[in-house]
Amino acid sequence: DAGVTQSPTHLIKTRGQHVTLRCSPISGHKSVSWYQQVLGQGPQFIFQYYEKEERGRGNFPDRFSARQFPNYSSELNVNALLLGDSALYLCASSLYGWEYEQYFGPGTRLTVT
Amino acid sequence: AQTVTQSQPEMSVQEAETVTLSCTYDTSESDYYLFWYKQPPSRQMILVIRQEAYKQQNATENRFSVNFQKAAKSFSLKISDSQLGDAAMYFCAHTGTASKLTFGTGTRLQVTL
């Protein structure tokens, strides 16, 4: 079975631009979560979606938004990019909610110049 | 607010020896889960072990076991018979009913011959 997939693998953007990151969960998983991992730190929770509804939100500005589609795939959007948004963005899927094991994708490395 | 603290930025262990990674957490929730995740240099995060807070018995997965001290809010990971493939960043994480997985800052484990 395929694991969690994310696209693109790497991305370079300029300050002020917009970016969309994509995630496909493991087949059968209904929940997707997004995390930001700055180099040398642990991942920081951004969003969790379950059955296309937002179930949790971390301490990130409104420039960050996400959605989950009927096929349970998900997009993370970031507007008005700042240099500080440079990070590895991880997507994780799980069968249901927060108490279930999360399976992580390989991440998207975003560099903002 | 949930916090997870890993006080050991780096640890080193010889092959075949045993090492313990420390983690403390703070939470106001009574129903929660604790995890240890491993992130090898290739960066894909994988679950090592999971502990439900309501279970008194410490979780064990092959060479990996935890020492869960609920009153002390401590959750350490013991790796027995260390192998070269155990070298990675190890993250302690906590999740509760707020649908938020909170990670510590990580411990980099080196395995030497």
PDB file of C-alpha atoms in Angstrom:
ATOM      1  CA  ASP A   1       0.000   0.000   0.000  1.00  0.00           C
ATOM      2  CA  ALA A   2       1.174   3.512  -0.785  1.00  0.00           C
ATOM      3  CA  GLY A   3       2.085   5.693   2.132  1.00  0.00           C
ATOM      4  CA  VAL A   4       1.297   9.360   2.584  1.00  0.00           C
ATOM      5  CA  THR A   5       2.423  11.331  -0.438  1.00  0.00           C
ATOM      6  CA  GLN A   6       3.183  15.025  -0.644  1.00  0.00           C
ATOM      7  CA  SER A   7       3.868  17.348  -3.521  1.00  0.00           C
ATOM      8  CA  PRO A   8       5.991  19.106  -4.443  1.00  0.00           C
ATOM      9  CA  THR A   9       9.143  17.789  -2.769  1.00  0.00           C
ATOM     10  CA  HIS A  10      10.909  21.119  -2.857  1.00  0.00           C
ATOM     11  CA  LEU A  11       9.691  24.635  -3.547  1.00  0.00           C
ATOM     12  CA  ILE A  12      11.344  28.048  -3.737  1.00  0.00           C
ATOM     13  CA  LYS A  13       9.154  31.131  -3.439  1.00  0.00           C
ATOM     14  CA  THR A  14       9.668  34.864  -3.030  1.00  0.00           C
ATOM     15  CA  ARG A  15       8.406  36.927  -0.108  1.00  0.00           C
ATOM     16  CA  GLY A  16       4.798  38.012  -0.597  1.00  0.00           C
ATOM     17  CA  GLN A  17       3.903  35.126  -2.890  1.00  0.00           C
ATOM     18  CA  HIS A  18       1.334  32.435  -2.296  1.00  0.00           C
ATOM     19  CA  VAL A  19       1.994  28.684  -2.064  1.00  0.00           C
ATOM     20  CA  THR A  20      -0.165  25.559  -2.165  1.00  0.00           C
ATOM     21  CA  LEU A  21       1.095  22.264  -0.772  1.00  0.00           C
ATOM     22  CA  ARG A  22      -0.690  18.985  -1.428  1.00  0.00           C
ATOM     23  CA  CYS A  23      -1.094  15.780   0.500  1.00  0.00           C
ATOM     24  CA  SER A  24      -2.664  12.408  -0.275  1.00  0.00           C
ATOM     25  CA  PRO A  25      -3.399  10.233   2.762  1.00  0.00           C
ATOM     26  CA  ILE A  26      -3.115   6.504   3.046  1.00  0.00           C
ATOM     27  CA  SER A  27      -6.128   4.811   1.484  1.00  0.00           C
ATOM     28  CA  GLY A  28      -8.899   4.482   4.071  1.00  0.00           C
ATOM     29  CA  HIS A  29      -7.561   7.218   6.336  1.00  0.00           C
ATOM     30  CA  LYS A  30     -10.081   9.965   7.005  1.00  0.00           C
ATOM     31  CA  SER A  31      -7.943  12.431   8.943  1.00  0.00           C
ATOM     32  CA  VAL A  32      -5.118  14.649   7.717  1.00  0.00           C
ATOM     33  CA  SER A  33      -2.899  16.881   9.817  1.00  0.00           C
ATOM     34  CA  TRP A  34      -0.340  19.488   8.801  1.00  0.00           C
ATOM     35  CA  TYR A  35       2.857  20.414  10.652  1.00  0.00           C
ATOM     36  CA  GLN A  36       5.627  22.950  10.166  1.00  0.00           C
ATOM     37  CA  GLN A  37       9.130  21.835  11.068  1.00  0.00           C
ATOM     38  CA  VAL A  38      11.800  24.514  11.194  1.00  0.00           C
ATOM     39  CA  LEU A  39      15.354  23.197  10.938  1.00  0.00           C
ATOM     40  CA  GLY A  40      16.555  21.854  14.268  1.00  0.00           C
ATOM     41  CA  GLN A  41      13.164  21.940  15.956  1.00  0.00           C
ATOM     42  CA  GLY A  42      10.243  19.621  16.495  1.00  0.00           C
ATOM     43  CA  PRO A  43       7.184  19.816  14.233  1.00  0.00           C
ATOM     44  CA  GLN A  44       4.600  22.444  15.111  1.00  0.00           C
ATOM     45  CA  PHE A  45       0.928  21.578  14.625  1.00  0.00           C
ATOM     46  CA  ILE A  46      -0.908  23.713  12.071  1.00  0.00           C
ATOM     47  CA  PHE A  47      -4.240  22.010  11.269  1.00  0.00           C
ATOM     48  CA  GLN A  48      -6.149  18.766  11.585  1.00  0.00           C
ATOM     49  CA  TYR A  49      -9.013  17.823   9.283  1.00  0.00           C
ATOM     50  CA  TYR A  50     -11.383  14.917   9.727  1.00  0.00           C
ATOM     51  CA  GLU A  51     -14.142  14.106   7.278  1.00  0.00           C
ATOM     52  CA  LYS A  52     -13.518  17.429   5.516  1.00  0.00           C
ATOM     53  CA  GLU A  53     -14.076  19.472   8.668  1.00  0.00           C
ATOM     54  CA  GLU A  54     -11.432  21.335  10.641  1.00  0.00           C
ATOM     55  CA  ARG A  55     -10.958  19.582  13.970  1.00  0.00           C
ATOM     56  CA  GLY A  56      -7.972  21.472  15.317  1.00  0.00           C
ATOM     57  CA  ARG A  57      -5.867  24.549  14.636  1.00  0.00           C
ATOM     58  CA  GLY A  58      -2.470  25.505  15.978  1.00  0.00           C
ATOM     59  CA  ASN A  59      -1.087  28.957  16.728  1.00  0.00           C
ATOM     60  CA  PHE A  60      -0.526  30.090  13.174  1.00  0.00           C
ATOM     61  CA  PRO A  61      -1.701  33.338  11.544  1.00  0.00           C
ATOM     62  CA  ASP A  62      -4.673  33.537   9.211  1.00  0.00           C
ATOM     63  CA  ARG A  63      -2.272  33.522   6.264  1.00  0.00           C
ATOM     64  CA  PHE A  64      -2.311  29.755   6.733  1.00  0.00           C
ATOM     65  CA  SER A  65      -5.394  27.887   5.582  1.00  0.00           C
ATOM     66  CA  ALA A  66      -6.230  24.356   4.569  1.00  0.00           C
ATOM     67  CA  ARG A  67      -8.991  22.196   3.278  1.00  0.00           C
ATOM     68  CA  GLN A  68      -9.803  18.522   2.833  1.00  0.00           C
ATOM     69  CA  PHE A  69     -11.459  17.186  -0.279  1.00  0.00           C
ATOM     70  CA  PRO A  70     -14.107  14.442  -0.671  1.00  0.00           C
ATOM     71  CA  ASN A  71     -11.350  11.928  -1.481  1.00  0.00           C
ATOM     72  CA  TYR A  72      -9.648  12.942   1.820  1.00  0.00           C
ATOM     73  CA  SER A  73      -6.671  14.555   0.135  1.00  0.00           C
ATOM     74  CA  SER A  74      -5.722  17.945   1.484  1.00  0.00           C
ATOM     75  CA  GLU A  75      -4.166  21.261   0.547  1.00  0.00           C
ATOM     76  CA  LEU A  76      -2.281  23.692   2.749  1.00  0.00           C
ATOM     77  CA  ASN A  77      -2.251  27.280   1.511  1.00  0.00           C
ATOM     78  CA  VAL A  78       0.022  30.017   2.735  1.00  0.00           C
ATOM     79  CA  ASN A  79      -0.499  33.616   1.617  1.00  0.00           C
ATOM     80  CA  ALA A  80       1.877  36.587   1.754  1.00  0.00           C
ATOM     81  CA  LEU A  81       4.919  34.424   2.394  1.00  0.00           C
ATOM     82  CA  LEU A  82       7.527  35.592   4.890  1.00  0.00           C
ATOM     83  CA  LEU A  83      11.143  34.518   5.210  1.00  0.00           C
ATOM     84  CA  GLY A  84      10.173  32.825   8.471  1.00  0.00           C
ATOM     85  CA  ASP A  85       7.815  30.484   6.628  1.00  0.00           C
ATOM     86  CA  SER A  86      10.835  28.611   5.275  1.00  0.00           C
ATOM     87  CA  ALA A  87      10.528  25.129   6.726  1.00  0.00           C
ATOM     88  CA  LEU A  88       9.710  21.491   6.081  1.00  0.00           C
ATOM     89  CA  TYR A  89       5.942  21.062   5.890  1.00  0.00           C
ATOM     90  CA  LEU A  90       4.790  17.638   6.990  1.00  0.00           C
ATOM     91  CA  CYS A  91       1.467  16.011   6.310  1.00  0.00           C
ATOM     92  CA  ALA A  92       0.229  13.073   8.361  1.00  0.00           C
ATOM     93  CA  SER A  93      -2.817  10.879   7.985  1.00  0.00           C
ATOM     94  CA  SER A  94      -4.646   8.700  10.484  1.00  0.00           C
ATOM     95  CA  LEU A  95      -7.672   6.457  10.456  1.00  0.00           C
ATOM     96  CA  TYR A  96      -9.845   8.741  12.528  1.00  0.00           C
ATOM     97  CA  GLY A  97      -8.941  11.353  15.093  1.00  0.00           C
ATOM     98  CA  TRP A  98      -6.242  12.478  17.396  1.00  0.00           C
ATOM     99  CA  GLU A  99      -5.756   9.298  19.394  1.00  0.00           C
ATOM    100  CA  TYR A 100      -4.808   7.184  16.405  1.00  0.00           C
ATOM    101  CA  GLU A 101      -1.284   6.703  15.086  1.00  0.00           C
ATOM    102  CA  GLN A 102      -0.336   9.322  12.550  1.00  0.00           C
ATOM    103  CA  TYR A 103       1.565   8.267   9.430  1.00  0.00           C
ATOM    104  CA  PHE A 104       3.804  10.990   8.087  1.00  0.00           C
ATOM    105  CA  GLY A 105       4.690  11.854   4.533  1.00  0.00           C
ATOM    106  CA  PRO A 106       8.195  12.800   3.409  1.00  0.00           C
ATOM    107  CA  GLY A 107       7.420  16.509   3.586  1.00  0.00           C
ATOM    108  CA  THR A 108       7.693  19.528   1.310  1.00  0.00           C
ATOM    109  CA  ARG A 109      10.774  21.700   1.777  1.00  0.00           C
ATOM    110  CA  LEU A 110       9.705  25.334   1.299  1.00  0.00           C
ATOM    111  CA  THR A 111      12.345  28.025   0.910  1.00  0.00           C
ATOM    112  CA  VAL A 112      11.252  31.662   0.898  1.00  0.00           C
ATOM    113  CA  THR A 113      13.781  34.161  -0.475  1.00  0.00           C
TER     114      THR A 113
ATOM    115  CA  ALA B   1      -1.475  24.541  27.296  1.00  0.00           C
ATOM    116  CA  GLN B   2       0.354  21.335  26.508  1.00  0.00           C
ATOM    117  CA  THR B   3       4.138  21.315  26.639  1.00  0.00           C
ATOM    118  CA  VAL B   4       6.655  18.579  25.956  1.00  0.00           C
ATOM    119  CA  THR B   5      10.266  18.899  27.128  1.00  0.00           C
ATOM    120  CA  GLN B   6      13.229  16.860  25.973  1.00  0.00           C
ATOM    121  CA  SER B   7      16.267  17.940  27.952  1.00  0.00           C
ATOM    122  CA  GLN B   8      18.872  15.917  26.047  1.00  0.00           C
ATOM    123  CA  PRO B   9      19.696  17.544  22.682  1.00  0.00           C
ATOM    124  CA  GLU B  10      22.134  14.741  21.840  1.00  0.00           C
ATOM    125  CA  MET B  11      22.864  11.256  23.120  1.00  0.00           C
ATOM    126  CA  SER B  12      25.385   8.653  22.086  1.00  0.00           C
ATOM    127  CA  VAL B  13      25.314   4.891  22.591  1.00  0.00           C
ATOM    128  CA  GLN B  14      27.534   2.049  21.524  1.00  0.00           C
ATOM    129  CA  GLU B  15      26.138  -0.662  19.341  1.00  0.00           C
ATOM    130  CA  ALA B  16      24.430  -3.424  21.383  1.00  0.00           C
ATOM    131  CA  GLU B  17      24.209  -1.219  24.467  1.00  0.00           C
ATOM    132  CA  THR B  18      21.128   0.313  26.083  1.00  0.00           C
ATOM    133  CA  VAL B  19      20.195   3.991  26.070  1.00  0.00           C
ATOM    134  CA  THR B  20      17.366   5.951  27.686  1.00  0.00           C
ATOM    135  CA  LEU B  21      15.920   9.140  26.226  1.00  0.00           C
ATOM    136  CA  SER B  22      14.081  11.455  28.613  1.00  0.00           C
ATOM    137  CA  CYS B  23      10.817  13.313  28.154  1.00  0.00           C
ATOM    138  CA  THR B  24       8.580  15.265  30.479  1.00  0.00           C
ATOM    139  CA  TYR B  25       5.257  16.815  29.624  1.00  0.00           C
ATOM    140  CA  ASP B  26       2.646  19.072  31.077  1.00  0.00           C
ATOM    141  CA  THR B  27      -1.080  18.755  30.428  1.00  0.00           C
ATOM    142  CA  SER B  28      -4.346  19.569  32.132  1.00  0.00           C
ATOM    143  CA  GLU B  29      -6.159  16.744  30.366  1.00  0.00           C
ATOM    144  CA  SER B  30      -6.973  13.423  31.984  1.00  0.00           C
ATOM    145  CA  ASP B  31      -7.389  11.522  28.722  1.00  0.00           C
ATOM    146  CA  TYR B  32      -4.336  11.696  26.495  1.00  0.00           C
ATOM    147  CA  TYR B  33      -1.783   9.713  24.535  1.00  0.00           C
ATOM    148  CA  LEU B  34       1.993   9.857  24.427  1.00  0.00           C
ATOM    149  CA  PHE B  35       4.219   8.876  21.548  1.00  0.00           C
ATOM    150  CA  TRP B  36       7.833   8.515  20.555  1.00  0.00           C
ATOM    151  CA  TYR B  37       8.537   9.232  16.904  1.00  0.00           C
ATOM    152  CA  LYS B  38      11.789   8.607  15.060  1.00  0.00           C
ATOM    153  CA  GLN B  39      13.009  10.829  12.220  1.00  0.00           C
ATOM    154  CA  PRO B  40      16.014   9.333  10.387  1.00  0.00           C
ATOM    155  CA  PRO B  41      18.243  11.549   8.242  1.00  0.00           C
ATOM    156  CA  SER B  42      15.982  10.801   5.252  1.00  0.00           C
ATOM    157  CA  ARG B  43      13.439  12.803   7.332  1.00  0.00           C
ATOM    158  CA  GLN B  44      10.282  10.644   7.132  1.00  0.00           C
ATOM    159  CA  MET B  45       8.831  10.471  10.637  1.00  0.00           C
ATOM    160  CA  ILE B  46       7.789   7.043  11.882  1.00  0.00           C
ATOM    161  CA  LEU B  47       6.053   5.966  15.075  1.00  0.00           C
ATOM    162  CA  VAL B  48       8.214   4.028  17.517  1.00  0.00           C
ATOM    163  CA  ILE B  49       5.838   3.470  20.408  1.00  0.00           C
ATOM    164  CA  ARG B  50       2.502   4.685  21.791  1.00  0.00           C
ATOM    165  CA  GLN B  51       1.162   4.860  25.358  1.00  0.00           C
ATOM    166  CA  GLU B  52      -2.395   5.511  26.487  1.00  0.00           C
ATOM    167  CA  ALA B  53      -2.440   7.564  29.674  1.00  0.00           C
ATOM    168  CA  TYR B  54      -5.166   5.433  31.263  1.00  0.00           C
ATOM    169  CA  LYS B  55      -3.037   2.281  30.990  1.00  0.00           C
ATOM    170  CA  GLN B  56      -0.646   1.699  33.862  1.00  0.00           C
ATOM    171  CA  GLN B  57       1.335  -0.931  31.996  1.00  0.00           C
ATOM    172  CA  ASN B  58       4.330   0.422  30.136  1.00  0.00           C
ATOM    173  CA  ALA B  59       4.216  -0.059  26.357  1.00  0.00           C
ATOM    174  CA  THR B  60       6.810  -2.285  24.693  1.00  0.00           C
ATOM    175  CA  GLU B  61       7.670  -2.792  21.032  1.00  0.00           C
ATOM    176  CA  ASN B  62      10.488  -5.273  20.510  1.00  0.00           C
ATOM    177  CA  ARG B  63      13.715  -3.493  21.604  1.00  0.00           C
ATOM    178  CA  PHE B  64      11.843  -0.300  22.510  1.00  0.00           C
ATOM    179  CA  SER B  65      10.084   0.229  25.817  1.00  0.00           C
ATOM    180  CA  VAL B  66       8.857   3.182  27.824  1.00  0.00           C
ATOM    181  CA  ASN B  67       8.870   4.130  31.485  1.00  0.00           C
ATOM    182  CA  PHE B  68       5.605   6.024  31.962  1.00  0.00           C
ATOM    183  CA  GLN B  69       5.345   7.827  35.294  1.00  0.00           C
ATOM    184  CA  LYS B  70       1.960   9.551  35.162  1.00  0.00           C
ATOM    185  CA  ALA B  71       2.189  11.412  38.457  1.00  0.00           C
ATOM    186  CA  ALA B  72       5.604  12.769  37.559  1.00  0.00           C
ATOM    187  CA  LYS B  73       4.514  13.433  33.968  1.00  0.00           C
ATOM    188  CA  SER B  74       7.525  11.590  32.693  1.00  0.00           C
ATOM    189  CA  PHE B  75       7.737   9.384  29.609  1.00  0.00           C
ATOM    190  CA  SER B  76      11.196   8.019  28.844  1.00  0.00           C
ATOM    191  CA  LEU B  77      12.178   5.717  25.979  1.00  0.00           C
ATOM    192  CA  LYS B  78      14.585   2.841  26.464  1.00  0.00           C
ATOM    193  CA  ILE B  79      16.305   1.323  23.457  1.00  0.00           C
ATOM    194  CA  SER B  80      17.928  -2.038  24.150  1.00  0.00           C
ATOM    195  CA  ASP B  81      20.569  -3.731  22.004  1.00  0.00           C
ATOM    196  CA  SER B  82      21.097  -0.540  20.012  1.00  0.00           C
ATOM    197  CA  GLN B  83      21.690  -0.901  16.298  1.00  0.00           C
ATOM    198  CA  LEU B  84      23.274   1.422  13.740  1.00  0.00           C
ATOM    199  CA  GLY B  85      19.836   1.890  12.180  1.00  0.00           C
ATOM    200  CA  ASP B  86      18.574   3.419  15.420  1.00  0.00           C
ATOM    201  CA  ALA B  87      20.558   6.589  14.716  1.00  0.00           C
ATOM    202  CA  ALA B  88      18.024   9.365  14.204  1.00  0.00           C
ATOM    203  CA  MET B  89      16.215  12.278  15.815  1.00  0.00           C
ATOM    204  CA  TYR B  90      13.736  11.066  18.395  1.00  0.00           C
ATOM    205  CA  PHE B  91      10.718  13.182  19.239  1.00  0.00           C
ATOM    206  CA  CYS B  92       8.453  12.764  22.217  1.00  0.00           C
ATOM    207  CA  ALA B  93       4.872  13.876  21.543  1.00  0.00           C
ATOM    208  CA  HIS B  94       1.589  14.305  23.380  1.00  0.00           C
ATOM    209  CA  THR B  95      -1.986  14.541  22.172  1.00  0.00           C
ATOM    210  CA  GLY B  96      -5.233  15.101  23.989  1.00  0.00           C
ATOM    211  CA  THR B  97      -8.828  15.954  23.230  1.00  0.00           C
ATOM    212  CA  ALA B  98      -7.838  19.270  21.655  1.00  0.00           C
ATOM    213  CA  SER B  99      -6.811  17.380  18.502  1.00  0.00           C
ATOM    214  CA  LYS B 100      -3.312  18.766  18.698  1.00  0.00           C
ATOM    215  CA  LEU B 101      -0.142  16.708  18.610  1.00  0.00           C
ATOM    216  CA  THR B 102       2.576  18.577  20.513  1.00  0.00           C
ATOM    217  CA  PHE B 103       6.196  17.599  19.921  1.00  0.00           C
ATOM    218  CA  GLY B 104       9.292  18.156  21.986  1.00  0.00           C
ATOM    219  CA  THR B 105      12.471  19.634  20.531  1.00  0.00           C
ATOM    220  CA  GLY B 106      13.990  16.237  19.870  1.00  0.00           C
ATOM    221  CA  THR B 107      17.033  14.211  20.896  1.00  0.00           C
ATOM    222  CA  ARG B 108      19.620  13.297  18.311  1.00  0.00           C
ATOM    223  CA  LEU B 109      20.824   9.754  18.925  1.00  0.00           C
ATOM    224  CA  GLN B 110      24.204   8.629  17.619  1.00  0.00           C
ATOM    225  CA  VAL B 111      25.101   4.952  17.554  1.00  0.00           C
ATOM    226  CA  THR B 112      28.786   4.136  17.514  1.00  0.00           C
ATOM    227  CA  LEU B 113      30.636   0.910  16.771  1.00  0.00           C
TER     228      LEU B 113
END
